XYZ file of C-alpha atoms in Angstrom:
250
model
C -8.110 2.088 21.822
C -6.368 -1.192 23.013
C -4.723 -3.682 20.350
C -4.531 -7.439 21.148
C -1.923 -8.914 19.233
C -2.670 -12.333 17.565
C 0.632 -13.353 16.036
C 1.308 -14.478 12.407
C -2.210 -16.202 10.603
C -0.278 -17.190 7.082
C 2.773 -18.914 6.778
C 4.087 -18.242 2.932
C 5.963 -21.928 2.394
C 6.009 -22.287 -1.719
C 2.652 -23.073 -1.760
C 2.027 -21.893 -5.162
C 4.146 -20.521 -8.150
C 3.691 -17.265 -7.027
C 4.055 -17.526 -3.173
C 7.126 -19.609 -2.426
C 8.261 -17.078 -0.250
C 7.184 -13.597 1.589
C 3.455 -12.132 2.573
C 3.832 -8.501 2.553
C 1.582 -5.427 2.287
C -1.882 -7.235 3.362
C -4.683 -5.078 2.225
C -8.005 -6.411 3.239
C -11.650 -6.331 2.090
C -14.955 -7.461 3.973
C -16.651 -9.684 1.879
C -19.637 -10.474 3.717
C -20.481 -11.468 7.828
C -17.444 -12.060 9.361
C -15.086 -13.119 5.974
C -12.726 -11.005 5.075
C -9.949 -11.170 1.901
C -6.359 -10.688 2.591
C -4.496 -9.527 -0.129
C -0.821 -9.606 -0.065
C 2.470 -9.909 -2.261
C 4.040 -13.420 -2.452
C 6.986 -13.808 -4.197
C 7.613 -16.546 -6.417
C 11.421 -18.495 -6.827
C 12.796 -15.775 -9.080
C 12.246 -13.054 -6.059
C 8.956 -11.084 -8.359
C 6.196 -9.750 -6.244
C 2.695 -10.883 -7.631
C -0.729 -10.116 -5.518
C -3.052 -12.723 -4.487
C -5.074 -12.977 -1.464
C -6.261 -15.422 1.535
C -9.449 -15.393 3.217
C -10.591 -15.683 6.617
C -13.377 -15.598 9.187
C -12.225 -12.692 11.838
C -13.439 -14.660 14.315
C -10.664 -17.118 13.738
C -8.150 -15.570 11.614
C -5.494 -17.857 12.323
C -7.817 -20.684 10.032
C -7.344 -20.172 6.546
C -10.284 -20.550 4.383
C -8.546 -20.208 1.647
C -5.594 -19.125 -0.945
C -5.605 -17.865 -4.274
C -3.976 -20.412 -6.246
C -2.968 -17.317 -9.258
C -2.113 -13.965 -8.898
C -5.315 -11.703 -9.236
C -2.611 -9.414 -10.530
C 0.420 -9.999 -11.986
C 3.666 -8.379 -13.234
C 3.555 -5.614 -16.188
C 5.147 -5.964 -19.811
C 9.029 -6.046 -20.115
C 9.751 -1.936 -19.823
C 6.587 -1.085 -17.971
C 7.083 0.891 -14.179
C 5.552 -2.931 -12.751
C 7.777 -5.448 -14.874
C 9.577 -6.652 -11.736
C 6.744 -6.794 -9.307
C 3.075 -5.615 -8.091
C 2.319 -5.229 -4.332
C -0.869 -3.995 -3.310
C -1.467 -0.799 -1.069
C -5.166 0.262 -0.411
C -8.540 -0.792 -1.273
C -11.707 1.496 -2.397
C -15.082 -0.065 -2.593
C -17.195 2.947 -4.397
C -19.843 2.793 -6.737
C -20.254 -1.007 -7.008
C -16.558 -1.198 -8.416
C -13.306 -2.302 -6.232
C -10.611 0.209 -6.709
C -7.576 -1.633 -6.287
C -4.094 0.603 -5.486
C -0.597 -1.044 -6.214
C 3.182 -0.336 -6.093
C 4.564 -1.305 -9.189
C 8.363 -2.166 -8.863
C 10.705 -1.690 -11.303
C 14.666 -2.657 -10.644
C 16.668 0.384 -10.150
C 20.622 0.433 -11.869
C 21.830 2.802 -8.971
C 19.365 2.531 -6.282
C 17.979 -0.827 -5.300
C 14.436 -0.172 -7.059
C 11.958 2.246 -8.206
C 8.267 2.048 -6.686
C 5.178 3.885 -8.315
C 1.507 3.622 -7.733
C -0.970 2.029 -10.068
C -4.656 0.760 -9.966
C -6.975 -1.838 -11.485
C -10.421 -1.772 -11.327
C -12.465 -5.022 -10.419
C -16.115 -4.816 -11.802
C -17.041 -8.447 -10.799
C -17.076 -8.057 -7.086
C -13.332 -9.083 -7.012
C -13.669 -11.922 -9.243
C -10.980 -10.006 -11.714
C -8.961 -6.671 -11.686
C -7.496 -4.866 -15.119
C -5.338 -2.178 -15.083
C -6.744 1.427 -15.584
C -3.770 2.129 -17.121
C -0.473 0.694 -18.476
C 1.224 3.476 -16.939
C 1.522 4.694 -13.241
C -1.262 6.949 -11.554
C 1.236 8.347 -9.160
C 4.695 9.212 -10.572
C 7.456 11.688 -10.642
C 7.443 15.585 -10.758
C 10.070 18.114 -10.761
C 8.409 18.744 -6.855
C 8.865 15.158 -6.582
C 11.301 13.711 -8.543
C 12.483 10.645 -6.627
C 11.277 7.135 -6.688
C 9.565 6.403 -4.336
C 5.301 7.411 -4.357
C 3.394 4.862 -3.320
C -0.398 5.162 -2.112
C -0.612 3.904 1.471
C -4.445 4.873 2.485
C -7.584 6.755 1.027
C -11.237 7.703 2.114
C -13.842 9.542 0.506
C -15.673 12.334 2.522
C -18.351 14.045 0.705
C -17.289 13.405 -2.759
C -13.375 14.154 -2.154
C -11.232 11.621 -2.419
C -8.301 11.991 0.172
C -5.226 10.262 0.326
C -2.002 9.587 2.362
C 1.278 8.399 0.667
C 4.821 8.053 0.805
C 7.021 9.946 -0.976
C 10.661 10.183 -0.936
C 12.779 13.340 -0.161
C 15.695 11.669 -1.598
C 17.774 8.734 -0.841
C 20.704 8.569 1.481
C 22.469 5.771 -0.533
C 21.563 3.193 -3.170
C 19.930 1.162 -0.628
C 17.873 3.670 1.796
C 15.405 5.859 0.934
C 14.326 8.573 3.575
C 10.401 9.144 2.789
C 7.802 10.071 4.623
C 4.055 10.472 4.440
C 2.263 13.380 2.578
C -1.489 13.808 1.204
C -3.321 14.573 -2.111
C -6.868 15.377 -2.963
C -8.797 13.621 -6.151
C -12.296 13.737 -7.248
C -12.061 10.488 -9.054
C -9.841 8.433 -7.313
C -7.401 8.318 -10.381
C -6.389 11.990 -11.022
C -4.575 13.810 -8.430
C -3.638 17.034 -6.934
C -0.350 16.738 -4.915
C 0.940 20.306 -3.423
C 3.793 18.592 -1.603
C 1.653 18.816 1.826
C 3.357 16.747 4.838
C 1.059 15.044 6.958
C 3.850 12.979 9.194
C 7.081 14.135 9.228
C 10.570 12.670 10.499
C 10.490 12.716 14.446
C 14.470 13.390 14.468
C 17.439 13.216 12.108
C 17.668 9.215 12.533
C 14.479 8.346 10.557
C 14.834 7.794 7.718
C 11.404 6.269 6.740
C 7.715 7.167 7.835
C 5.424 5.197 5.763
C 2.148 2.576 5.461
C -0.459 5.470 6.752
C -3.621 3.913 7.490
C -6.130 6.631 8.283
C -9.848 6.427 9.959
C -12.393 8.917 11.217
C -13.562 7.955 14.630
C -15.697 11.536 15.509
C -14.138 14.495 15.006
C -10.309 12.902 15.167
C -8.370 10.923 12.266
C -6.224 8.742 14.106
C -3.522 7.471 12.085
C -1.388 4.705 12.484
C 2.017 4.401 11.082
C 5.451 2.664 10.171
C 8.640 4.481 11.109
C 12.178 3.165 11.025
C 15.414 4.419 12.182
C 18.408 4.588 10.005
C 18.127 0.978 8.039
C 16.943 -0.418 10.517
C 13.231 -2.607 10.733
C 10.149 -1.091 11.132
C 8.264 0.249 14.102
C 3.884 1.123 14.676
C 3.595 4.728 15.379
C 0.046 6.219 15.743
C -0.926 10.431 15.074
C -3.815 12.456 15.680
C -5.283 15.370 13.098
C -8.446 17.317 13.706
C -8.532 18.266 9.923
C -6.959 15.026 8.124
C -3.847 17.317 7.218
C -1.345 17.561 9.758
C -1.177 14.849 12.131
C 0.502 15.061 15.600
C 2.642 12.134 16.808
């Protein structure tokens, strides 16, 4: 499988309120023939993360069609795990509902932040999300107790609902995390069994963060592809293999 790259299609240039700056974590949805929605996390003057989207042809993706001018979701209730910021992380179209997967950000008083995972549900075809809940879908246990458990990818094969996220081991300092990328099983999309299994792992002892799994089914393989850093350093593409979904092999 051969990639051609295309370069940057959005420029985020204070636009809107809640996209001066920053276009990170693009999720995307096919709407119908060759238009897809883009949704990402702008960030308005005050540095908060709110989702909205762009949409394009995928024939030309570098032509905006257009942008959200509000947030489709925005930031929690002073106290709640997404007060400081919502970013989204995966997509599920099941059931004539849009199952919508975010990080809520909180700010941390030792470590730089604390990410969870939430969801809204969209039962307008996208026209609006609302929360499922005002609390997180994906949070701490004493197995994993650290902040960092975000939903990066999920399919459903014959009624199971499997999913890849990150979760953190523990953090090296207040500013890096080391996390990497483990998988849960749900029969609902909302309610999850996590037993702590590793699907990518740390290569060597200078990652410090394997993360962003997206995961699809081409035959008998799941090919995975990846984001791994070293140290605190920026981000790298790293693609696995799996015969089972599991354990993937870089």
């Amino acid at each position: 499988m051969n990639w051609e790259k295309k370069g940057q299609i959005f420029l985020p240039n204070n636009q809107f309120d809640w996209v001066k700056t920053h276009g990170m974590l693009p999720v995307t949805d096919h709407v119908k023939d060759d238009i897809f929605r883009v949704y990402f996390s702008g960030r308005d003057a005050a540095n908060i993360s709110r989702t909205g989207f762009i949409e394009i042809d995928i024939k030309d993706p570098s032509k905006i069609l257009h942008l959200s001018e509000s947030p489709i979701l925005d930031i929690g209730k002073l106290g709640s795990f997404d007060d400081n910021g919502v970013s989204p992380t995966w997509m599920v179209n099941h059931e004539g509902k849009k199952y919508f997967y975010f990080m809520g950000w909180n700010k941390g008083s030792k470590v730089r932040a604390a990410e969870v995972s939430g969801l809204a549900i969209s039962t307008d075809k996208g026209k609006t999300f609302e929360r499922y809940s005002k609390a997180p879908i994906i949070d701490r246990t004493d197995s994993e107790p650290y902040t960092i458990l975000v939903i990066s990818c999920i399919i459903i094969e014959n009624g199971i609902w499997r999913m890849w996220y990150d979760s953190a081991d523990y953090w090296i300092s207040e500013e890096l995390p080391r996390y990497n990328i483990k998988y849960a099983e749900s029969t609902d999309g909302i309610h999850w069994k996590r037993e702590g299994v590793v699907s990518v792992t740390y290569k060597n002892d200078k990652e410090t963060r394997v993360s962003r799994a997206s995961v699809i089914k081409d035959g008998n393989i799941y090919r995975m592809w990846f984001c791994y850093a070293i140290e605190s350093g920026g981000y790298n593409m790293g693609y696995a293999e799996s015969a089972d979904g599991y354990k993937f092999n870089r």
